[in-house]
Structures are given as structure tokens and as C-alpha cells.
CSV table of C-alpha atoms and ligand atoms in Angstrom, one decimal:
chain,number,residue,atom,x,y,z
A,1,MET,CA,-27.8,-12.9,4.8
A,2,LYS,CA,-29.9,-11.8,7.8
A,3,LYS,CA,-27.1,-12.8,10.1
A,4,LEU,CA,-24.7,-10.7,8.1
A,5,ILE,CA,-27.0,-7.6,8.3
A,6,VAL,CA,-27.4,-8.0,12.1
A,7,SER,CA,-23.7,-8.3,12.8
A,8,GLY,CA,-23.0,-5.3,10.5
A,9,LEU,CA,-25.4,-3.3,12.6
A,10,VAL,CA,-23.6,-4.2,15.8
A,11,VAL,CA,-20.3,-3.2,14.4
A,12,SER,CA,-21.6,0.1,13.2
A,13,LEU,CA,-23.3,1.0,16.5
A,14,LEU,CA,-20.0,0.4,18.3
A,15,SER,CA,-18.0,2.6,15.9
A,16,VAL,CA,-20.3,5.6,15.8
A,17,THR,CA,-18.3,8.4,17.2
A,18,ALA,CA,-19.5,11.1,19.5
A,19,THR,CA,-19.7,13.6,16.7
A,20,SER,CA,-22.3,13.5,13.9
A,21,VAL,CA,-22.6,10.4,11.8
A,22,CYS,CA,-20.9,10.9,8.5
A,23,ALA,CA,-22.0,9.4,5.2
A,24,GLN,CA,-18.6,7.9,5.0
A,25,GLN,CA,-17.2,6.2,8.0
A,26,LEU,CA,-15.1,3.3,9.2
A,27,ASP,CA,-16.4,0.1,10.8
A,28,SER,CA,-13.8,-1.7,12.7
A,29,LEU,CA,-13.2,-5.4,12.0
A,30,PRO,CA,-11.7,-8.0,14.3
A,31,GLY,CA,-8.0,-7.2,14.4
A,32,LYS,CA,-4.8,-8.7,15.9
A,33,PRO,CA,-3.5,-6.5,18.7
A,34,GLY,CA,0.2,-6.4,19.1
A,35,HIS,CA,0.9,-6.6,15.4
A,36,SER,CA,1.6,-3.9,12.8
A,37,PHE,CA,0.0,-4.3,9.4
A,38,ARG,CA,1.3,-2.5,6.3
A,39,GLY,CA,0.5,-5.0,3.6
A,40,LEU,CA,-3.0,-5.3,2.2
A,41,SER,CA,-4.5,-6.6,-1.0
A,42,VAL,CA,-8.3,-6.8,-1.7
A,43,VAL,CA,-9.4,-9.3,-4.3
A,44,ASN,CA,-13.1,-8.6,-4.3
A,45,ASN,CA,-15.7,-7.4,-1.9
A,46,ARG,CA,-15.4,-10.4,0.3
A,47,GLN,CA,-11.8,-11.6,-0.1
A,48,PHE,CA,-8.8,-9.7,1.3
A,49,TRP,CA,-5.3,-10.5,2.6
A,50,VAL,CA,-3.3,-8.5,5.1
A,51,SER,CA,0.4,-8.9,6.2
A,52,GLY,CA,2.6,-7.6,8.9
A,53,ASN,CA,5.4,-8.2,11.4
A,54,LYS,CA,6.1,-11.4,13.3
A,55,GLY,CA,5.7,-13.3,10.0
A,56,THR,CA,2.0,-12.7,10.1
A,57,VAL,CA,-0.6,-13.0,7.3
A,58,GLY,CA,-4.4,-12.8,7.6
A,59,ARG,CA,-7.0,-13.9,5.1
A,60,SER,CA,-10.7,-13.2,5.0
A,61,THR,CA,-13.2,-14.6,2.6
A,62,ASP,CA,-16.3,-13.2,4.2
A,63,GLY,CA,-15.7,-9.5,4.0
A,64,GLY,CA,-13.8,-9.4,7.3
A,65,LYS,CA,-16.4,-11.0,9.5
A,66,THR,CA,-13.9,-13.7,10.3
A,67,ILE,CA,-10.1,-13.6,9.6
A,68,GLN,CA,-7.9,-16.6,9.4
A,69,TRP,CA,-4.5,-15.7,11.0
A,70,MET,CA,-1.3,-17.5,10.2
A,71,GLN,CA,2.3,-17.1,11.2
A,72,VAL,CA,4.4,-18.4,8.3
A,73,LYS,CA,6.6,-21.2,9.6
A,74,GLY,CA,10.3,-20.4,9.5
A,75,TYR,CA,9.7,-16.7,9.0
A,76,GLU,CA,8.4,-15.7,12.4
A,77,THR,CA,10.8,-12.8,12.8
A,78,ARG,CA,10.2,-11.3,9.4
A,79,ASP,CA,8.2,-8.2,8.6
A,80,PHE,CA,5.9,-8.7,5.6
A,81,ARG,CA,5.5,-5.1,4.5
A,82,ASP,CA,3.6,-5.9,1.3
A,83,ILE,CA,1.2,-8.5,0.0
A,84,GLU,CA,-0.5,-9.1,-3.4
A,85,ALA,CA,-3.4,-11.5,-3.5
A,86,PHE,CA,-4.7,-12.9,-6.8
A,87,ASP,CA,-7.7,-14.8,-5.4
A,88,ALA,CA,-8.8,-16.6,-2.2
A,89,VAL,CA,-5.9,-19.0,-2.3
A,90,THR,CA,-3.1,-17.4,-4.2
A,91,ALA,CA,-0.9,-14.6,-2.8
A,92,VAL,CA,2.7,-13.2,-2.7
A,93,VAL,CA,4.2,-11.6,0.3
A,94,MET,CA,7.4,-9.6,0.6
A,95,ALA,CA,9.7,-9.2,3.6
A,96,ILE,CA,11.8,-6.1,4.3
A,97,ASP,CA,15.4,-6.3,5.4
A,98,SER,CA,18.0,-8.8,4.5
A,99,PRO,CA,17.9,-11.5,3.2
A,100,GLY,CA,15.5,-10.0,0.6
A,101,LEU,CA,12.5,-12.4,0.4
A,102,ILE,CA,9.4,-13.0,-1.6
A,103,LEU,CA,7.1,-15.9,-0.7
A,104,ARG,CA,4.1,-17.3,-2.5
A,105,THR,CA,1.2,-19.5,-1.6
A,106,HIS,CA,-1.2,-21.3,-3.9
A,107,ASP,CA,-3.2,-23.1,-1.2
A,108,GLY,CA,-4.6,-20.3,1.0
A,109,GLY,CA,-1.5,-20.1,3.1
A,110,ALA,CA,-1.2,-23.8,4.1
A,111,SER,CA,2.2,-23.8,2.5
A,112,TRP,CA,4.6,-21.0,1.3
A,113,GLN,CA,7.4,-21.3,-1.3
A,114,GLU,CA,10.4,-19.0,-1.4
A,115,VAL,CA,10.1,-17.5,-4.9
A,116,TYR,CA,12.9,-14.9,-4.5
A,117,ARG,CA,15.8,-14.7,-2.1
A,118,ASP,CA,18.8,-12.4,-2.1
A,119,ASN,CA,21.3,-13.1,0.7
A,120,SER,CA,23.5,-10.0,0.0
A,121,SER,CA,23.9,-7.8,3.0
A,122,GLY,CA,22.2,-4.4,2.6
A,123,VAL,CA,19.2,-5.7,0.6
A,124,PHE,CA,16.0,-4.0,1.6
A,125,ILE,CA,13.0,-4.5,-0.6
A,126,ASP,CA,10.3,-1.9,0.1
A,127,ALA,CA,7.2,-2.8,-2.1
A,128,ILE,CA,5.9,-4.9,-4.9
A,129,ALA,CA,3.2,-4.2,-7.4
A,130,PHE,CA,1.4,-6.0,-10.2
A,131,TYR,CA,-0.3,-5.2,-13.5
A,132,LYS,CA,-3.4,-7.3,-14.2
A,133,ASN,CA,-2.3,-9.9,-11.7
A,134,LYS,CA,0.5,-11.0,-14.0
A,135,ALA,CA,3.5,-8.6,-14.5
A,136,GLY,CA,5.1,-7.8,-11.2
A,137,ILE,CA,7.7,-5.3,-10.1
A,138,GLY,CA,9.5,-4.9,-6.8
A,139,ILE,CA,11.6,-1.9,-5.6
A,140,GLY,CA,14.2,-1.8,-2.9
A,141,ASP,CA,16.5,0.8,-1.4
A,142,PRO,CA,19.5,1.7,-3.6
A,143,MET,CA,22.5,-0.7,-3.5
A,144,ASP,CA,25.9,0.0,-5.1
A,145,GLY,CA,24.5,3.4,-6.3
A,146,LYS,CA,21.5,2.0,-8.2
A,147,PHE,CA,17.9,1.3,-7.4
A,148,TYR,CA,17.2,-2.3,-6.6
A,149,LEU,CA,14.5,-3.7,-8.9
A,150,VAL,CA,13.1,-7.2,-9.3
A,151,GLN,CA,10.5,-8.3,-11.8
A,152,SER,CA,8.2,-11.2,-12.4
A,153,GLN,CA,6.3,-12.1,-15.6
A,154,ASP,CA,4.3,-15.0,-14.2
A,155,ALA,CA,2.2,-13.7,-11.3
A,156,GLY,CA,5.1,-13.9,-8.9
A,157,GLN,CA,6.0,-17.5,-9.4
A,158,SER,CA,9.6,-16.5,-10.4
A,159,TRP,CA,11.5,-13.2,-10.1
A,160,GLN,CA,14.6,-11.8,-11.7
A,161,ARG,CA,16.8,-8.9,-10.7
A,162,LEU,CA,16.6,-6.0,-13.2
A,163,GLN,CA,19.6,-3.9,-14.1
A,164,PRO,CA,18.1,-0.4,-14.0
A,165,THR,CA,18.8,1.8,-17.0
A,166,MET,CA,17.6,5.0,-15.3
A,167,SER,CA,19.9,7.5,-13.7
A,168,ALA,CA,21.4,7.0,-10.3
A,169,PRO,CA,19.5,8.0,-7.1
A,170,ASP,CA,20.8,10.9,-5.0
A,171,SER,CA,22.8,9.9,-1.9
A,172,GLY,CA,20.3,9.8,0.9
A,173,GLU,CA,17.4,9.2,-1.5
A,174,ALA,CA,15.5,6.0,-0.8
A,175,CYS,CA,12.1,4.4,-0.7
A,176,PHE,CA,9.7,4.0,2.3
A,177,ALA,CA,8.3,0.6,3.1
A,178,SER,CA,5.3,2.1,4.9
A,179,SER,CA,2.4,0.6,2.8
A,180,GLY,CA,3.8,-1.3,-0.1
A,181,THR,CA,2.4,1.4,-2.5
A,182,ASN,CA,5.2,3.6,-3.6
A,183,ILE,CA,5.5,1.8,-6.9
A,184,VAL,CA,2.8,1.3,-9.6
A,185,GLN,CA,3.1,-1.2,-12.4
A,186,LEU,CA,1.5,0.9,-15.2
A,187,LYS,CA,1.6,-1.9,-17.8
A,188,LYS,CA,3.9,-4.7,-18.7
A,189,GLY,CA,7.5,-3.4,-18.5
A,190,LYS,CA,6.4,0.1,-17.5
A,191,PHE,CA,6.4,1.3,-13.9
A,192,ALA,CA,6.6,4.5,-11.8
A,193,PHE,CA,7.7,5.0,-8.3
A,194,ALA,CA,8.1,7.8,-5.7
A,195,THR,CA,11.1,8.3,-3.4
A,196,GLY,CA,11.9,10.1,-0.2
A,197,GLY,CA,14.7,10.9,2.2
A,198,ARG,CA,17.1,13.7,1.2
A,199,SER,CA,15.3,14.0,-2.2
A,200,SER,CA,11.7,13.3,-3.0
A,201,ARG,CA,11.2,12.5,-6.7
A,202,LEU,CA,9.0,10.7,-9.2
A,203,TRP,CA,10.7,8.1,-11.3
A,204,ASN,CA,8.6,7.4,-14.4
A,205,GLY,CA,10.4,5.3,-17.0
A,206,GLU,CA,13.4,7.5,-18.1
A,207,THR,CA,11.7,10.7,-16.8
A,208,LEU,CA,12.7,12.0,-13.4
A,209,LEU,CA,10.8,14.8,-11.6
A,210,PRO,CA,11.4,16.6,-8.3
A,211,LEU,CA,8.3,16.5,-6.0
A,212,ALA,CA,7.5,19.5,-3.9
A,213,LEU,CA,7.0,17.4,-0.8
A,214,MET,CA,8.8,17.7,2.5
A,215,GLN,CA,12.3,16.4,2.0
A,216,GLY,CA,15.8,16.6,3.4
A,217,GLY,CA,15.4,14.4,6.4
A,218,THR,CA,15.4,10.7,6.9
A,219,SER,CA,11.6,10.5,7.6
A,220,THR,CA,10.5,12.9,4.8
A,221,GLY,CA,9.2,12.5,1.3
A,222,ALA,CA,6.8,10.4,-0.8
A,223,ASN,CA,5.4,7.2,0.7
A,224,SER,CA,2.7,6.2,-1.8
A,225,LEU,CA,1.6,6.7,-5.4
A,226,ALA,CA,-1.8,5.9,-6.8
A,227,VAL,CA,-2.9,6.1,-10.5
A,228,CYS,CA,-6.4,6.3,-11.9
A,229,GLY,CA,-6.5,7.2,-15.6
A,230,ARG,CA,-4.8,10.6,-16.1
A,231,ARG,CA,-4.9,11.5,-12.4
A,232,TRP,CA,-2.0,10.5,-10.2
A,233,ILE,CA,-1.7,11.4,-6.5
A,234,VAL,CA,1.4,11.1,-4.2
A,235,VAL,CA,1.2,11.3,-0.5
A,236,GLY,CA,3.9,11.3,2.2
A,237,GLY,CA,5.2,14.1,4.4
A,238,ASP,CA,7.2,13.5,7.6
A,239,PHE,CA,6.2,10.5,9.6
A,240,SER,CA,8.0,11.9,12.7
A,241,ARG,CA,5.7,15.0,12.6
A,242,ASP,CA,2.5,13.4,11.4
A,243,THR,CA,0.1,16.2,11.9
A,244,VAL,CA,2.0,18.8,9.9
A,245,THR,CA,-0.3,19.6,7.0
A,246,GLN,CA,2.2,21.2,4.6
A,247,GLU,CA,3.8,19.6,1.6
A,248,HIS,CA,2.6,16.1,2.0
A,249,ILE,CA,0.2,15.6,-0.9
A,250,LEU,CA,0.4,16.4,-4.7
A,251,VAL,CA,-2.0,15.8,-7.5
A,252,SER,CA,-1.3,15.4,-11.2
A,253,ASN,CA,-3.9,15.5,-13.9
A,254,ASP,CA,-1.5,14.7,-16.8
A,255,ARG,CA,-0.1,11.3,-15.9
A,256,GLY,CA,2.6,12.6,-13.6
A,257,GLN,CA,4.1,15.3,-15.7
A,258,THR,CA,3.0,18.3,-13.6
A,259,TRP,CA,1.9,18.3,-10.0
A,260,GLN,CA,-0.1,20.7,-7.8
A,261,ALA,CA,-1.0,20.8,-4.1
A,262,PRO,CA,-4.7,20.3,-3.5
A,263,ILE,CA,-7.0,23.3,-2.6
A,264,GLN,CA,-7.7,21.6,0.8
A,265,PRO,CA,-5.1,19.0,1.7
A,266,THR,CA,-5.3,15.8,3.8
A,267,SER,CA,-4.8,16.4,7.5
A,268,GLY,CA,-1.2,15.3,8.0
A,269,TYR,CA,1.4,12.7,7.0
A,270,ARG,CA,-0.1,10.0,4.9
A,271,SER,CA,1.5,6.6,4.2
A,272,CYS,CA,-1.1,5.4,1.6
A,273,ILE,CA,-3.3,6.8,-1.1
A,274,THR,CA,-5.9,4.8,-3.2
A,275,ALA,CA,-8.4,5.7,-5.9
A,276,ILE,CA,-11.8,4.2,-5.1
A,277,ASN,CA,-13.1,5.5,-8.4
A,278,LYS,CA,-12.3,8.4,-10.6
A,279,ARG,CA,-13.7,11.0,-8.2
A,280,LYS,CA,-13.5,9.3,-4.8
A,281,TRP,CA,-10.0,8.9,-3.3
A,282,ILE,CA,-9.0,7.9,0.2
A,283,ALA,CA,-5.7,8.4,2.1
A,284,CYS,CA,-4.5,7.2,5.5
A,285,GLY,CA,-1.6,7.6,7.9
A,286,THR,CA,-0.8,7.5,11.6
A,287,SER,CA,-2.7,10.7,12.2
A,288,GLY,CA,-6.0,9.7,10.5
A,289,VAL,CA,-8.0,9.0,7.4
A,290,ASP,CA,-9.2,11.5,4.7
A,291,ILE,CA,-11.6,11.2,1.8
A,292,SER,CA,-11.9,13.3,-1.4
A,293,ASN,CA,-15.0,13.3,-3.5
A,294,ASP,CA,-13.7,15.5,-6.2
A,295,GLY,CA,-10.7,13.7,-7.6
A,296,GLY,CA,-8.2,14.9,-4.9
A,297,LYS,CA,-8.9,18.7,-5.0
A,298,THR,CA,-10.4,18.9,-1.5
A,299,TRP,CA,-10.1,16.5,1.4
A,300,ARG,CA,-12.1,15.9,4.6
A,301,ASN,CA,-11.0,13.8,7.6
A,302,ILE,CA,-13.3,10.9,8.5
A,303,SER,CA,-11.2,9.5,11.3
A,304,LYS,CA,-8.4,10.5,13.7
A,305,THR,CA,-7.5,6.9,14.2
A,306,GLY,CA,-4.3,5.9,12.4
A,307,TYR,CA,-4.0,3.4,9.7
A,308,HIS,CA,-1.0,2.5,7.5
A,309,VAL,CA,-2.6,1.1,4.4
A,310,VAL,CA,-5.9,1.4,2.5
A,311,GLN,CA,-6.9,-0.6,-0.6
A,312,VAL,CA,-9.9,-1.0,-2.8
A,313,ALA,CA,-11.2,-4.3,-4.2
A,314,LYS,CA,-9.6,-5.1,-7.6
A,315,ARG,CA,-13.0,-6.4,-8.6
A,316,GLY,CA,-15.7,-4.7,-6.6
A,317,ARG,CA,-16.2,-1.6,-4.4
A,318,ALA,CA,-15.1,-2.7,-0.9
A,319,VAL,CA,-12.4,-0.6,0.8
A,320,TYR,CA,-10.4,-2.0,3.7
A,321,LEU,CA,-7.8,-0.4,5.9
A,322,ALA,CA,-5.0,-1.9,8.2
A,323,GLY,CA,-2.6,-0.4,10.6
A,324,GLY,CA,-0.8,-0.4,14.0
A,325,ASN,CA,-1.9,-2.5,16.9
A,326,GLY,CA,-3.5,-5.0,14.6
A,327,ARG,CA,-6.2,-2.5,13.5
A,328,LEU,CA,-8.5,-3.5,10.6
A,329,ALA,CA,-11.4,-1.6,9.3
A,330,LYS,CA,-13.8,-1.3,6.4
A,331,LEU,CA,-15.0,1.9,4.8
A,332,ARG,CA,-18.8,2.3,4.6
A,333,TRP,CA,-19.7,4.5,1.6
B,401,NAG,C1,21.0,-18.0,1.1
B,401,NAG,O1,21.2,-18.5,2.4
B,401,NAG,C2,20.5,-19.6,2.8
B,401,NAG,C3,20.7,-19.9,4.3
B,401,NAG,O2,22.1,-19.8,4.7
B,401,NAG,C4,20.9,-20.8,1.9
B,401,NAG,O3,20.2,-22.0,2.2
B,401,NAG,C5,20.6,-20.4,0.4
B,401,NAG,O4,21.1,-21.4,-0.4
B,401,NAG,C6,21.3,-19.1,0.1
B,401,NAG,N1,20.7,-18.7,-1.2
B,401,NAG,C7,21.4,-18.1,-2.2
B,401,NAG,C8,20.6,-17.8,-3.4
B,401,NAG,O5,22.6,-17.9,-2.1
B,402,NAG,C1,-11.5,16.0,11.9
B,402,NAG,O1,-10.6,17.0,12.4
B,402,NAG,C2,-11.1,17.9,13.3
B,402,NAG,C3,-10.0,18.9,13.6
B,402,NAG,O2,-8.8,18.3,14.1
B,402,NAG,C4,-11.6,17.2,14.5
B,402,NAG,O3,-12.2,18.2,15.4
B,402,NAG,C5,-12.7,16.2,14.1
B,402,NAG,O4,-13.1,15.5,15.2
B,402,NAG,C6,-12.1,15.3,13.0
B,402,NAG,N1,-13.2,14.4,12.5
B,402,NAG,C7,-13.2,13.1,12.7
B,402,NAG,C8,-14.3,12.4,12.1
B,402,NAG,O5,-12.3,12.5,13.2
């Protein structure tokens, strides 16, 4: 315990910025330079998994003090854009691009099994999400005029392609694979996701809503959706103009039926949003990290360092971030 406190102190001294010390700040963790991380899943305060390009997965069981890095054999060129971890030894990773791939480990990453594979050309799975570690959903870019959906009923051990009953996407409407968080499994058999590109919309069961976010380009629209009770928040923007502060975040207080821009928005394009609790939310993107302490009404930047993904412990309060150049951090709050 003493050792833990001492090493925590060293990290915090190194990461104190020139400006005043905020109550909420990021402590950097040992990363993996040369890698890009967009997949992150936090089991509890000490256990988290991270995934990225070059077939790379990282796993920590001591709150990020040490991270065990692995390059999944046979998948060294794949980009694992999303990961869902169930405990210290069980996790599911998803690779973008074709063939569409989902792998699963039950032994802490010593071995990985292909639990879903689609060799069709044009497959591009963007994100996976789970409800209570059991019911899973995966979304991919539209194929043959329909959204590409896969589901699992058994914690990712097997997956089936779903035939979507919802209406067809617009041409040029797609999903971003920027943080694995544009889809939320609300309960078994019910999910919502947010799109971007030519149109940015919220797909919620059979309900379809336009989102007043930047759209019309290939780098515009919603990147991430987070849900906490009645409050839902979407973030995105234009990743090619990541400091533009207009039309990149919307808040709903009625489970996604109506949306408003916050009084004080986040400070630019954001690829990921997460609810730490009902009132405290965090969002990150290539241009920095912001926190809200009032349920998303007003936001304050806590860092100008870019991160792609931020997640809170499923059981616990720890918040971790991962991003470009192998960056990893933990939020102190
Ligand atoms: C996909 O391709 C791989 C490699 O060519 C092959 O081993 C596998 O059987 C194919 N899978 C399916 C489902 O067609
Ligand atoms: C927040 O943004 C302002 C304006 O760009 C900047 O001056 C300040 O340093 C940022 N704060 C942190 C903690 O990065």
C-alpha cells in the first residue's frame, strides 16, 4: 500500500502542469509509444484492458501501475478499435476493416479464439457494446443499403448477423470507429446508435432522429453516445477541424427524444463521452479533455492533450483514458 502511494505521488508531480492545480486532473500511466489506442474497457478500479493498432492489446490488474502488452499472434496487422472486458481474464476485441473479426480470450490473452468472421469484401465493423456483460451488439458501416449489425447472447462467445428492420441509412451516412462507443446496448434486444458523414442521426429502435451536429462531410457527425438514466449525450464534430467548438455536443434529458446544445460546450471535436455518475461526465478527443459537474450543461477543459477514448469502471469509480502515441492516463477526482 505504501509503495502504491509513493509511486502515485511521483506520477502526480510529473504531470502537474504550469497552470494552477485543478481538483480534477489526469495522471499519465506507462503507455506504448508508436501505437494508437481507441478501445478501452474498465472492469473495476484496478482492472482495465486497452486495444489498438498492430494487433495490440494491453491489460492491467493493478490500476495501471504495470501493463501487460501483447500482440495477438496472426493478427499483427489488424486494428482493434474496440474491446469489452468482463473480468481480469475474459475479453472480446473487434477489428475494423475486412475481414470483419471479433476475437475472444478467456485466459488473460494467452490464447484468442475467432468468435466472428465475415470474409465479404466491404465489411467494416465499427464498435461493439454489451448490456450487463451478456447481451452484445456490434455495428458496422452500411452494406447493400442496410446497416450491418451483429449480436451475441452469450457474452461474446458466439455472434449472429442481424437483419435490420429499421429504415435504410442515407447514402454517405456511416458510423465512426473512433472510440467504440457510438452504440449502446440499452437492454437485451434494444440498442441505440449515432451516425455521421453526410447525415448525423440517432437510431433508437424504430425511431430515427436528426442530430444538430456538424454533418455533410466525410469527417463530420456523431462519434459517441453515452446513456445514464434519462440523460443521454452525443459528441462528435469534425475530426479534421478538431478545435471548432460549434455543433459537436448535444444533451437529451428524455432518453434521446429531444436534444439541446449545452450552455457551455466542450472545447472542440470529441470522439468519446462517458458518464462517471449522474452529474459528472467526461469527454475526450484529439484536442483535449473536458469535464462537466452538472450533467452536461457546462463543460471545462482539464487538458489540452488529446485522447481517443475514456471509460469508467463498470464496478467502481476509476476513470481511464487512452489515445494516440500509446498514451494512457487516469483521471484523479
Ligand atoms: C474466411 O477466409 C479464411 C481464410 O481464407 C478461411 O480460412 C475461412 O474458412 C473463411 N471463413 C468463412 C466463414 O468463409
Ligand atoms: C483550457 O483552455 C484554455 C483556452 O484554450 C487554455 O488556456 C488552458 O490552458 C486550458 N486548460 C488546461 C488545463 O489545459
